[in-house]
Amino acid sequence: MPHTRTSLHARYGAAAKDLPVPENTVLEHLLSHRSVRNFLPDALPGHTLPTLVAAAQSAASSSNLQTWSVVAVQSQASRDRLAALAGNQAHIRQAPLLLVWLADLSRIARIAQYKQQPADGLPYLDTYLMAVIDAALAAQNAVVAAEALGLGTVYIGALRNQPEAVAEVVGTPQWVFPVFGLVVGHPDPARPAAIKPRLPQTTVLHHERYTAPDSLDAEIGDYDAQLSGFQASEGLPQVGWSKVVLERLRNAESLKGRHRLVEALHGAGFPLR
């Protein structure tokens, strides 16, 4: 694992020298995170899944409602099907485990039915948002745990491209919605992943009140150039960051099916009042 300063430099470039981040084993682990997209097909040790779930359940949960669940998808047939639904991402097929993280309000609905008590707060936007946040916090704990075991991960937001079809594969009922996937496996040492640069801290950190800068140059600095350099080193098209962002959000079609997410949520039993 690289030292904290090495990871900071990979993340922020020359600006890293001005960040007073101490050397620390946990910080080294967090700062060296990278998304892995090339995996070996090797099976995971038997302790992997229960370890990741234990880490996930150790994350914070709003009001301890624990409004998330996860489906461990290990069969090749199901991973192949989900890969096809998520834009044919090869790493979903390669790696031995795909975790599908769910916003899950069905458990509370069942409790209310069993106890013959109302749960009229379920249909509201905040309740769904709470479940999504709970799932994201749990998944990130699982990522940290997986990396501590020497494994690699990558999130799969493209499961939201065709959520109804994904729901059929993983068998989710009403009041449950697949929000993203997480591929877990052994990184391919022949095709290592690198630490991706991020926006400068001055862009995302505000003190006391949000303050928008006067110009784009003041806001993102040389980040476009920095990310272009990273893309070149990874053999990717050198398009920078701002172009990627604008292409990704140009119009409804660029959302790749996610423009109809509200419709899909309604179909899954989330009226979102």
Coordinates of C-alpha atoms in Angstrom, one line a residue:
M1 CA 0.0 0.0 0.0
P2 CA 1.4 3.4 -0.9
H3 CA 2.2 6.0 1.8
T4 CA -0.3 8.7 2.5
R5 CA 1.7 11.4 0.7
T6 CA 2.0 9.2 -2.4
S7 CA -1.7 8.7 -2.5
L8 CA -2.4 12.3 -1.8
H9 CA -0.2 13.3 -4.7
A10 CA -2.0 10.9 -7.0
R11 CA -5.4 12.3 -5.9
Y12 CA -4.5 16.1 -6.0
G13 CA -1.3 16.5 -7.9
A14 CA 1.0 19.3 -6.9
A15 CA -1.7 20.7 -4.5
A16 CA -1.1 17.7 -2.2
K17 CA 1.9 19.4 -0.7
D18 CA -0.3 22.0 1.0
L19 CA -2.6 19.4 2.6
P20 CA -1.6 18.7 6.2
V21 CA -2.8 15.1 6.2
P22 CA -0.9 12.9 8.7
E23 CA 0.6 9.5 7.9
N24 CA -1.8 6.9 9.2
T25 CA -2.5 3.3 8.2
V26 CA -6.3 3.9 8.0
L27 CA -5.8 7.0 6.0
E28 CA -3.4 5.3 3.7
H29 CA -6.1 2.6 3.1
L30 CA -8.8 5.2 2.3
L31 CA -6.7 7.4 0.2
S32 CA -5.4 4.6 -2.0
H33 CA -8.9 3.5 -3.1
R34 CA -9.3 2.9 -6.8
S35 CA -12.1 1.4 -8.9
V36 CA -11.0 -1.9 -10.4
R37 CA -12.4 -3.1 -13.7
N38 CA -10.1 -6.0 -14.5
F39 CA -10.5 -9.1 -12.4
L40 CA -9.3 -12.7 -12.1
P41 CA -12.0 -15.3 -12.2
D42 CA -10.7 -16.9 -9.0
A43 CA -13.2 -17.8 -6.3
L44 CA -13.3 -15.7 -3.2
P45 CA -12.4 -17.1 0.2
G46 CA -15.4 -18.4 2.2
H47 CA -15.1 -15.7 4.8
T48 CA -15.5 -12.9 2.2
L49 CA -19.2 -12.5 2.0
P50 CA -20.0 -12.6 5.7
T51 CA -17.1 -10.2 6.4
L52 CA -18.4 -7.7 3.9
V53 CA -22.0 -7.9 5.2
A54 CA -20.7 -7.5 8.8
A55 CA -18.8 -4.4 7.8
A56 CA -21.9 -3.1 5.9
Q57 CA -24.1 -3.6 8.9
S58 CA -21.7 -1.7 11.0
A59 CA -22.3 1.5 9.1
A60 CA -24.6 4.2 10.4
S61 CA -28.4 3.7 9.8
S62 CA -30.9 6.5 10.0
S63 CA -32.9 6.0 13.2
N64 CA -31.6 2.4 13.1
L65 CA -34.4 1.6 10.7
Q66 CA -31.9 -0.5 8.6
T67 CA -33.8 0.2 5.4
W68 CA -31.5 -1.7 3.1
S69 CA -30.8 -5.2 1.9
V70 CA -28.3 -6.8 -0.5
V71 CA -28.4 -9.6 -2.9
A72 CA -25.2 -11.6 -3.5
V73 CA -25.2 -12.7 -7.1
Q74 CA -22.6 -15.4 -7.8
S75 CA -24.0 -17.6 -10.5
Q76 CA -22.4 -17.0 -13.9
A77 CA -25.8 -17.0 -15.6
S78 CA -27.2 -14.2 -13.4
R79 CA -24.0 -12.1 -13.7
D80 CA -24.1 -12.5 -17.4
R81 CA -27.7 -11.3 -17.5
L82 CA -27.0 -8.3 -15.2
A83 CA -23.9 -7.4 -17.2
A84 CA -26.1 -7.3 -20.4
L85 CA -28.6 -5.0 -18.6
A86 CA -25.8 -2.7 -17.3
G87 CA -24.3 -1.9 -20.7
N88 CA -22.3 -5.1 -21.2
Q89 CA -19.7 -4.2 -18.6
A90 CA -17.2 -7.1 -18.8
H91 CA -16.1 -6.9 -15.2
I92 CA -19.5 -8.0 -14.0
R93 CA -19.0 -11.2 -15.9
Q94 CA -15.3 -11.6 -14.8
A95 CA -15.5 -11.2 -11.1
P96 CA -17.0 -13.9 -9.0
L97 CA -19.4 -11.7 -6.9
L98 CA -21.8 -8.9 -7.7
L99 CA -23.6 -7.3 -4.7
V100 CA -26.9 -5.7 -5.7
W101 CA -27.7 -3.1 -3.0
L102 CA -31.4 -2.4 -2.4
A103 CA -33.5 0.4 -0.9
D104 CA -35.7 -2.0 1.1
L105 CA -38.9 -0.7 2.8
S106 CA -40.6 -4.1 2.4
R107 CA -39.4 -5.3 5.8
I108 CA -41.1 -2.4 7.6
A109 CA -44.2 -2.9 5.5
R110 CA -44.3 -6.6 6.6
I111 CA -43.7 -5.6 10.3
A112 CA -46.6 -3.1 10.1
Q113 CA -48.9 -5.8 8.5
Y114 CA -47.9 -8.4 11.1
K115 CA -48.4 -5.9 14.0
Q116 CA -51.5 -4.5 12.4
Q117 CA -50.2 -1.0 12.8
P118 CA -50.1 1.8 10.2
A119 CA -46.8 2.7 8.4
D120 CA -48.2 5.7 6.6
G121 CA -44.7 7.3 6.4
L122 CA -43.5 4.7 3.9
P123 CA -44.6 6.4 0.7
Y124 CA -42.8 9.7 1.3
L125 CA -39.7 10.8 -0.6
D126 CA -37.6 11.2 2.5
T127 CA -38.2 7.6 3.5
Y128 CA -37.0 6.4 0.1
L129 CA -34.1 8.8 0.3
M130 CA -33.2 7.5 3.7
A131 CA -33.2 3.9 2.4
V132 CA -30.9 4.9 -0.5
I133 CA -28.5 6.7 1.9
D134 CA -28.5 3.7 4.2
A135 CA -27.6 1.4 1.3
A136 CA -24.8 3.7 0.2
L137 CA -23.3 3.9 3.6
A138 CA -23.4 0.2 4.0
A139 CA -21.9 -0.4 0.6
Q140 CA -19.0 1.9 1.2
N141 CA -18.2 0.1 4.4
A142 CA -18.2 -3.1 2.4
V143 CA -15.8 -1.5 -0.1
V144 CA -13.3 -0.6 2.6
A145 CA -13.6 -4.1 4.1
A146 CA -13.0 -5.7 0.7
E147 CA -9.9 -3.6 0.0
A148 CA -8.6 -4.5 3.5
L149 CA -8.9 -8.1 2.4
G150 CA -6.8 -7.4 -0.7
L151 CA -9.8 -7.4 -3.0
G152 CA -10.9 -4.9 -5.6
T153 CA -14.3 -3.3 -6.2
V154 CA -16.2 -1.1 -8.6
Y155 CA -19.7 0.3 -8.3
I156 CA -22.3 -0.3 -11.0
G157 CA -24.8 2.5 -11.3
A158 CA -25.9 1.2 -14.6
L159 CA -28.2 -1.3 -12.9
R160 CA -30.6 1.7 -12.8
N161 CA -30.7 1.7 -16.6
Q162 CA -33.2 -1.1 -16.7
P163 CA -34.4 -1.4 -13.1
E164 CA -37.5 -3.5 -13.8
A165 CA -35.4 -6.1 -15.6
V166 CA -32.8 -6.1 -12.8
A167 CA -35.6 -6.6 -10.3
E168 CA -36.7 -9.7 -12.2
V169 CA -33.2 -11.2 -12.0
V170 CA -32.8 -10.6 -8.3
G171 CA -36.4 -11.2 -7.4
T172 CA -37.2 -8.0 -5.5
P173 CA -40.8 -7.5 -4.4
Q174 CA -42.8 -4.3 -3.9
W175 CA -41.2 -1.7 -1.7
V176 CA -37.7 -2.8 -2.8
F177 CA -35.6 -1.1 -5.4
P178 CA -32.1 -1.9 -6.7
V179 CA -30.1 1.3 -6.4
F180 CA -26.6 0.1 -7.6
G181 CA -24.3 -2.9 -7.8
L182 CA -20.9 -3.6 -6.5
V183 CA -18.5 -5.9 -8.2
V184 CA -16.0 -7.7 -5.9
G185 CA -13.1 -9.9 -6.9
H186 CA -9.4 -10.4 -7.1
P187 CA -7.8 -7.6 -9.1
D188 CA -5.9 -8.7 -12.2
P189 CA -2.2 -7.9 -11.4
A190 CA -1.4 -7.7 -15.1
R191 CA -3.9 -4.8 -15.5
P192 CA -3.6 -2.8 -12.3
A193 CA -5.9 0.1 -11.6
A194 CA -4.6 3.6 -10.7
I195 CA -5.7 6.2 -8.2
K196 CA -8.0 8.7 -10.1
P197 CA -7.4 12.4 -9.5
R198 CA -10.2 14.3 -7.9
L199 CA -11.3 18.0 -7.9
P200 CA -9.2 20.3 -5.7
Q201 CA -10.4 20.5 -2.1
T202 CA -11.0 24.2 -2.6
T203 CA -13.8 23.3 -5.0
V204 CA -15.7 21.0 -2.7
L205 CA -14.9 22.5 0.7
H206 CA -16.8 25.6 1.9
H207 CA -16.4 27.3 5.2
E208 CA -19.5 28.4 7.1
R209 CA -21.4 29.2 3.9
Y210 CA -21.5 27.9 0.3
T211 CA -19.5 30.3 -1.9
A212 CA -19.6 29.9 -5.7
P213 CA -16.4 31.1 -7.4
D214 CA -16.4 33.8 -10.0
S215 CA -15.0 31.7 -12.8
L216 CA -14.6 28.1 -14.0
D217 CA -10.8 28.5 -13.8
A218 CA -11.1 29.5 -10.1
E219 CA -13.5 26.6 -9.5
I220 CA -11.8 23.6 -11.1
G221 CA -8.3 24.9 -11.8
D222 CA -6.2 22.6 -13.9
Y223 CA -8.4 19.6 -13.1
D224 CA -9.4 19.0 -16.8
A225 CA -5.7 18.7 -17.7
Q226 CA -4.9 16.6 -14.7
L227 CA -7.7 14.1 -15.5
S228 CA -6.7 14.1 -19.2
G229 CA -3.2 13.1 -18.1
F230 CA -4.7 10.3 -16.0
Q231 CA -6.8 9.1 -18.9
A232 CA -3.8 9.1 -21.2
S233 CA -1.8 6.9 -18.6
E234 CA -4.8 4.5 -18.5
G235 CA -5.1 4.3 -22.3
L236 CA -8.4 6.1 -22.3
P237 CA -9.6 8.9 -24.6
Q238 CA -8.3 12.2 -23.3
V239 CA -11.4 14.3 -22.8
G240 CA -10.9 15.8 -19.4
W241 CA -13.6 16.2 -16.8
S242 CA -15.9 19.0 -17.8
K243 CA -16.6 17.4 -21.2
V244 CA -17.4 14.1 -19.6
V245 CA -19.8 15.8 -17.2
L246 CA -21.6 17.7 -19.9
E247 CA -21.9 14.7 -22.2
R248 CA -23.2 12.5 -19.3
L249 CA -26.0 15.0 -18.5
R250 CA -26.6 16.6 -21.9
N251 CA -30.2 15.3 -22.3
A252 CA -32.6 12.6 -21.3
E253 CA -31.1 10.1 -23.8
S254 CA -27.7 10.5 -22.3
L255 CA -29.1 9.2 -19.0
K256 CA -29.3 5.8 -20.7
G257 CA -32.8 4.8 -19.4
R258 CA -32.6 6.5 -16.0
H259 CA -34.8 9.4 -17.2
R260 CA -37.7 7.1 -16.4
L261 CA -36.6 6.3 -12.9
V262 CA -39.6 7.9 -11.3
E263 CA -41.9 5.6 -13.4
A264 CA -39.9 2.6 -12.3
L265 CA -40.1 3.6 -8.7
H266 CA -43.8 4.0 -8.9
G267 CA -44.0 0.5 -10.4
A268 CA -42.0 -0.9 -7.5
G269 CA -44.5 0.6 -5.0
F270 CA -42.8 3.9 -4.2
P271 CA -45.3 6.7 -4.9
L272 CA -42.9 9.2 -3.5
R273 CA -45.2 11.9 -2.0

